[in-house]
């Protein structure tokens, strides 16, 4: 086990208008989605994160890792779990929540609508949103949120302030993965949400892996965003978490550590048996997949490694390697 971090800047913050006191760094579990080839020790990572004061853990229905997360969190006190679903109505919400609770053997604290694009998308999910709000009123969940890769998604949340507590959105210094705008437009939209007392969660501060070679800059940018309550870190090892927290805390890191800790650069790989059906191309909100002569090609500079495409391929032709 890696030792504690002296001078760590991890602290608890109130997440907007919710009652939740969460750590200003949260552990993202996308790297441990069932369809990733990660074989690292997730439980060890969760224990280490918890020992550092991290009490917020993020997953999603499509990551398909509820059981793994539930087992790793067993016995930990004062923690909060976020999950996300594509529910459009009451029935979907009930089904999603029940599945999450059953597989994790614990409650869901923050329930979010996944990948909301705009006011229109949210209007299409209004029944689900209103029902989620009712569940919160009843005490079944603690907060309602949305996640989005779009400025228009963040702005959409401002239209539903009475229903939504928390917005999770892409923030990184290069604006990578922001589908419909740049980093300044995203900052401005998030600041408006912050001023409206919404809880703000920043995700993809490393741009889906593209910015890990400038990790100190990526974390430095995140630290400068005072309107973001907490940042998701989707790390794979305790060593990576230790380095990120040290940088986030403004601590001197050992010489050479930055260099030697270079993360495995991940990318999407298309298997030769791809049939060219195009389902993944339609699914990719980043425009990173293109059909060329009946096969899919990846525009790596646009890919944020969200893995959504791998989820929909009927032939398991897409892998994150
Ligand atoms: S190619 Fe796949 S992993 Fe990359 S951005 Fe598109 S959906 Fe996400
Ligand atoms: S969904 Fe799968 S099989 Fe279809 S085009 Fe994409 S990679 Fe190929």
XYZ file of C-alpha atoms and ligand atoms in Angstrom:
337
model
C 0.000 0.000 0.000
C 1.243 3.483 -0.857
C 1.579 5.743 2.189
C -0.596 8.778 3.006
C 0.090 12.147 1.415
C 1.317 14.798 3.803
C -0.107 18.199 2.898
C -2.892 16.725 0.790
C -5.472 19.298 -0.340
C -8.333 16.831 -0.174
C -11.140 18.311 1.875
C -14.889 18.105 2.103
C -17.113 20.586 0.276
C -20.854 21.051 0.162
C -22.055 20.026 -3.263
C -24.092 23.059 -4.298
C -27.591 23.165 -2.878
C -27.500 19.491 -1.932
C -26.814 18.529 1.687
C -23.911 16.369 0.643
C -20.445 16.934 2.045
C -18.202 15.335 -0.535
C -14.476 15.251 -1.152
C -13.146 17.749 -3.697
C -11.704 14.791 -5.596
C -13.917 11.854 -6.572
C -12.915 8.457 -7.887
C -14.214 7.717 -11.388
C -14.604 4.049 -12.254
C -14.773 4.127 -16.065
C -11.282 2.549 -16.288
C -12.819 -0.433 -14.479
C -15.828 -0.808 -16.769
C -16.503 -4.436 -17.562
C -15.494 -4.023 -21.212
C -12.091 -2.498 -20.462
C -9.079 -4.773 -20.252
C -8.066 -3.451 -16.840
C -6.805 -6.137 -14.488
C -5.531 -3.856 -11.744
C -6.617 -4.204 -8.158
C -9.681 -2.020 -7.889
C -10.388 -2.749 -4.215
C -6.893 -1.645 -3.262
C -7.392 1.584 -5.218
C -10.744 2.255 -3.523
C -9.259 1.625 -0.054
C -6.367 3.947 -0.776
C -8.687 6.664 -2.119
C -10.830 6.346 1.009
C -7.771 6.536 3.261
C -6.902 9.846 1.574
C -10.342 11.263 2.398
C -12.091 10.575 -0.905
C -15.728 9.782 -0.192
C -17.352 10.203 -3.611
C -17.364 7.365 -6.130
C -18.742 7.605 -9.639
C -20.104 4.887 -11.874
C -22.792 4.482 -14.549
C -25.149 1.767 -15.602
C -23.252 1.291 -18.853
C -19.926 0.731 -17.081
C -21.380 -2.563 -15.902
C -19.233 -2.606 -12.740
C -21.821 -2.284 -9.962
C -20.875 -5.554 -8.318
C -17.169 -4.740 -8.298
C -17.807 -1.270 -6.890
C -20.295 -2.484 -4.282
C -17.873 -5.121 -3.020
C -14.995 -2.641 -2.860
C -17.064 -0.099 -0.904
C -18.395 -2.554 1.647
C -17.771 -1.398 5.224
C -16.781 2.173 4.304
C -18.656 4.922 6.159
C -19.879 8.342 5.015
C -19.417 7.665 1.343
C -21.547 8.692 -1.630
C -22.118 6.865 -4.880
C -23.122 8.490 -8.131
C -24.641 6.503 -10.929
C -26.058 7.534 -14.298
C -28.763 6.137 -16.486
C -30.467 6.893 -19.798
C -33.918 6.615 -18.186
C -36.699 8.432 -20.003
C -39.609 7.720 -17.681
C -40.608 6.442 -14.234
C -40.366 2.817 -15.214
C -36.816 3.240 -16.528
C -35.759 5.066 -13.380
C -37.155 2.323 -11.157
C -35.505 -0.392 -13.238
C -32.131 1.416 -13.260
C -32.147 2.199 -9.567
C -33.221 -1.270 -8.572
C -30.457 -2.800 -10.682
C -27.832 -0.488 -9.177
C -28.971 -1.127 -5.600
C -29.245 -4.871 -6.072
C -25.835 -5.300 -7.672
C -24.011 -2.888 -5.364
C -25.924 -4.037 -2.261
C -26.196 -0.421 -1.195
C -28.116 2.764 -1.943
C -27.474 5.164 -4.773
C -26.876 8.650 -3.411
C -26.725 10.768 -6.545
C -28.753 9.616 -9.525
C -28.044 11.300 -12.853
C -29.341 11.319 -16.371
C -26.410 10.323 -18.554
C -25.249 12.319 -21.602
C -27.820 15.077 -21.671
C -27.243 17.213 -24.758
C -29.529 20.214 -24.437
C -32.836 21.550 -23.141
C -34.526 19.430 -25.797
C -32.904 16.212 -24.562
C -33.916 17.068 -21.016
C -37.478 17.780 -22.107
C -37.461 14.317 -23.653
C -36.409 12.908 -20.249
C -38.698 15.146 -18.223
C -40.841 12.330 -16.852
C -37.689 10.657 -15.547
C -36.344 13.907 -14.088
C -39.609 14.713 -12.318
C -39.790 11.214 -10.925
C -36.167 11.371 -9.732
C -37.039 14.586 -7.926
C -39.973 12.804 -6.229
C -37.642 9.989 -5.161
C -35.353 12.570 -3.630
C -38.269 14.117 -1.764
C -39.106 10.662 -0.417
C -35.496 10.113 0.639
C -34.815 7.245 -1.790
C -31.924 9.186 -3.322
C -30.096 12.240 -2.017
C -29.599 14.321 -5.141
C -30.544 14.497 -8.830
C -28.122 15.389 -11.582
C -27.213 15.300 -15.245
C -23.947 14.545 -17.008
C -23.021 16.104 -20.313
C -20.225 16.654 -22.818
C -21.908 19.770 -24.135
C -22.144 23.445 -23.221
C -25.794 23.269 -24.311
C -26.324 20.429 -21.820
C -24.907 22.535 -18.985
C -27.036 25.492 -20.060
C -30.064 23.181 -20.268
C -29.702 22.408 -16.564
C -30.379 26.071 -15.819
C -33.882 25.603 -17.247
C -34.664 22.821 -14.769
C -33.199 24.311 -11.617
C -36.139 23.180 -9.494
C -35.455 19.538 -10.431
C -31.663 19.347 -10.733
C -29.050 19.608 -7.965
C -25.844 18.651 -9.733
C -24.187 19.022 -13.142
C -21.276 16.861 -14.256
C -19.432 18.196 -17.295
C -16.149 18.051 -19.192
C -13.488 20.483 -18.038
C -9.890 20.445 -19.262
C -7.419 23.123 -20.313
C -7.610 22.168 -23.970
C -11.409 21.953 -24.103
C -11.014 18.397 -25.435
C -14.247 16.491 -25.807
C -16.502 19.523 -25.422
C -18.723 18.811 -28.344
C -20.289 22.176 -29.059
C -17.939 24.816 -27.771
C -14.605 25.638 -26.231
C -13.254 25.707 -22.731
C -14.243 29.356 -22.165
C -17.849 28.700 -23.135
C -17.936 25.680 -20.843
C -16.435 27.678 -17.977
C -19.008 30.411 -18.451
C -21.936 27.936 -18.506
C -20.650 26.133 -15.416
C -20.115 29.398 -13.586
C -23.766 30.272 -14.239
C -24.772 26.887 -12.800
C -22.524 27.442 -9.788
C -24.100 30.837 -9.193
C -27.504 29.146 -9.400
C -26.310 26.965 -6.488
C -25.936 23.753 -8.469
C -23.222 21.305 -7.467
C -20.506 21.155 -10.130
C -18.515 18.011 -10.898
C -15.688 18.274 -13.424
C -14.804 15.230 -15.502
C -12.193 14.316 -18.119
C -9.584 16.735 -16.832
C -7.059 14.665 -18.809
C -9.205 14.787 -21.951
C -9.765 11.032 -21.985
C -6.021 10.392 -21.713
C -4.773 12.838 -24.356
C -3.495 15.286 -21.743
C -1.693 12.924 -19.393
C 1.616 13.900 -20.965
C 0.983 17.391 -19.637
C -0.456 16.117 -16.384
C 0.839 18.985 -14.244
C -0.738 21.519 -16.597
C -4.011 19.566 -16.697
C -4.212 19.440 -12.920
C -3.042 23.041 -12.567
C -5.936 24.143 -14.773
C -8.408 22.101 -12.726
C -7.112 23.641 -9.493
C -7.742 27.111 -10.899
C -11.482 26.462 -11.364
C -12.942 27.646 -8.087
C -16.517 27.037 -9.259
C -15.989 23.281 -9.616
C -16.786 21.547 -6.337
C -15.164 18.219 -7.124
C -13.196 16.575 -9.936
C -13.472 12.994 -11.085
C -10.166 11.202 -11.396
C -10.343 8.058 -13.508
C -7.035 6.570 -12.423
C -6.029 2.917 -12.613
C -3.453 2.521 -9.846
C -2.646 3.827 -6.376
C 0.568 5.302 -7.737
C -1.360 7.342 -10.311
C -3.780 8.528 -7.659
C -0.940 9.507 -5.364
C 0.731 11.519 -8.104
C -2.501 13.266 -9.097
C -3.390 14.165 -5.516
C 0.131 15.438 -4.877
C -0.069 17.697 -7.937
C -3.602 18.748 -7.041
C -2.313 19.683 -3.589
C 0.474 21.804 -5.076
C 3.113 19.529 -3.563
C 6.562 19.014 -4.935
C 6.687 15.624 -6.606
C 9.864 13.613 -6.681
C 12.135 14.411 -9.561
C 11.562 12.017 -12.396
C 8.215 10.845 -11.001
C 6.251 12.717 -13.634
C 8.361 11.187 -16.349
C 8.422 7.682 -14.967
C 4.705 7.653 -14.211
C 3.665 8.159 -17.800
C 0.378 6.400 -18.082
C -0.411 3.709 -20.447
C -1.755 5.563 -23.440
C -5.076 4.008 -24.194
C -6.889 4.021 -27.475
C -9.813 2.495 -29.301
C -9.022 -0.504 -31.479
C -11.353 -1.882 -34.162
C -11.186 -5.618 -34.653
C -10.848 -7.027 -38.171
C -14.271 -8.654 -37.969
C -16.082 -5.264 -37.919
C -19.034 -5.614 -40.303
C -19.338 -1.911 -41.053
C -22.904 -1.699 -39.706
C -22.278 1.895 -38.587
C -24.070 1.646 -35.228
C -20.977 2.875 -33.400
C -20.578 5.815 -35.774
C -24.058 7.043 -34.850
C -23.343 6.459 -31.156
C -20.130 8.465 -30.995
C -21.062 11.985 -29.955
C -17.517 13.191 -30.653
C -17.516 12.439 -34.385
C -14.461 10.247 -33.800
C -15.619 7.256 -35.860
C -15.869 7.229 -39.631
C -16.935 4.510 -42.044
C -14.358 4.046 -44.782
C -14.898 1.320 -47.362
C -17.161 -0.644 -45.067
C -14.840 -0.490 -42.019
C -14.687 1.879 -39.103
C -11.707 4.162 -38.704
C -10.941 6.149 -35.556
C -10.002 9.832 -35.513
C -7.870 9.500 -32.373
C -7.581 13.241 -31.879
C -11.374 13.464 -31.364
C -11.789 10.374 -29.216
C -12.208 11.004 -25.471
C -12.218 7.295 -24.596
C -15.720 7.376 -23.187
C -16.241 3.807 -24.474
C -19.842 4.467 -25.473
C -19.162 2.973 -28.901
C -17.874 -0.293 -27.416
C -21.162 -0.631 -25.563
C -23.296 -0.678 -28.698
C -21.211 -2.754 -31.091
C -23.195 -5.952 -31.667
C -20.045 -7.871 -32.653
C -17.663 -6.826 -29.866
C -15.437 -5.302 -32.535
C -14.373 -2.318 -30.429
C -11.879 -2.582 -27.613
C -10.177 -0.027 -25.407
C -6.549 -1.148 -25.300
S -14.790 6.660 -30.565
Fe -15.878 5.621 -28.894
S -14.599 6.016 -27.102
Fe -14.000 7.507 -28.657
S -15.267 9.308 -28.255
Fe -16.364 8.061 -29.766
S -17.749 6.803 -28.540
Fe -16.196 7.617 -27.129
S -20.768 -1.209 -34.394
Fe -19.096 -2.711 -34.405
S -19.449 -3.937 -36.244
Fe -20.699 -2.076 -36.449
S -19.378 -0.651 -37.591
Fe -19.026 -0.272 -35.427
S -17.250 -1.553 -34.912
Fe -18.053 -2.298 -36.837
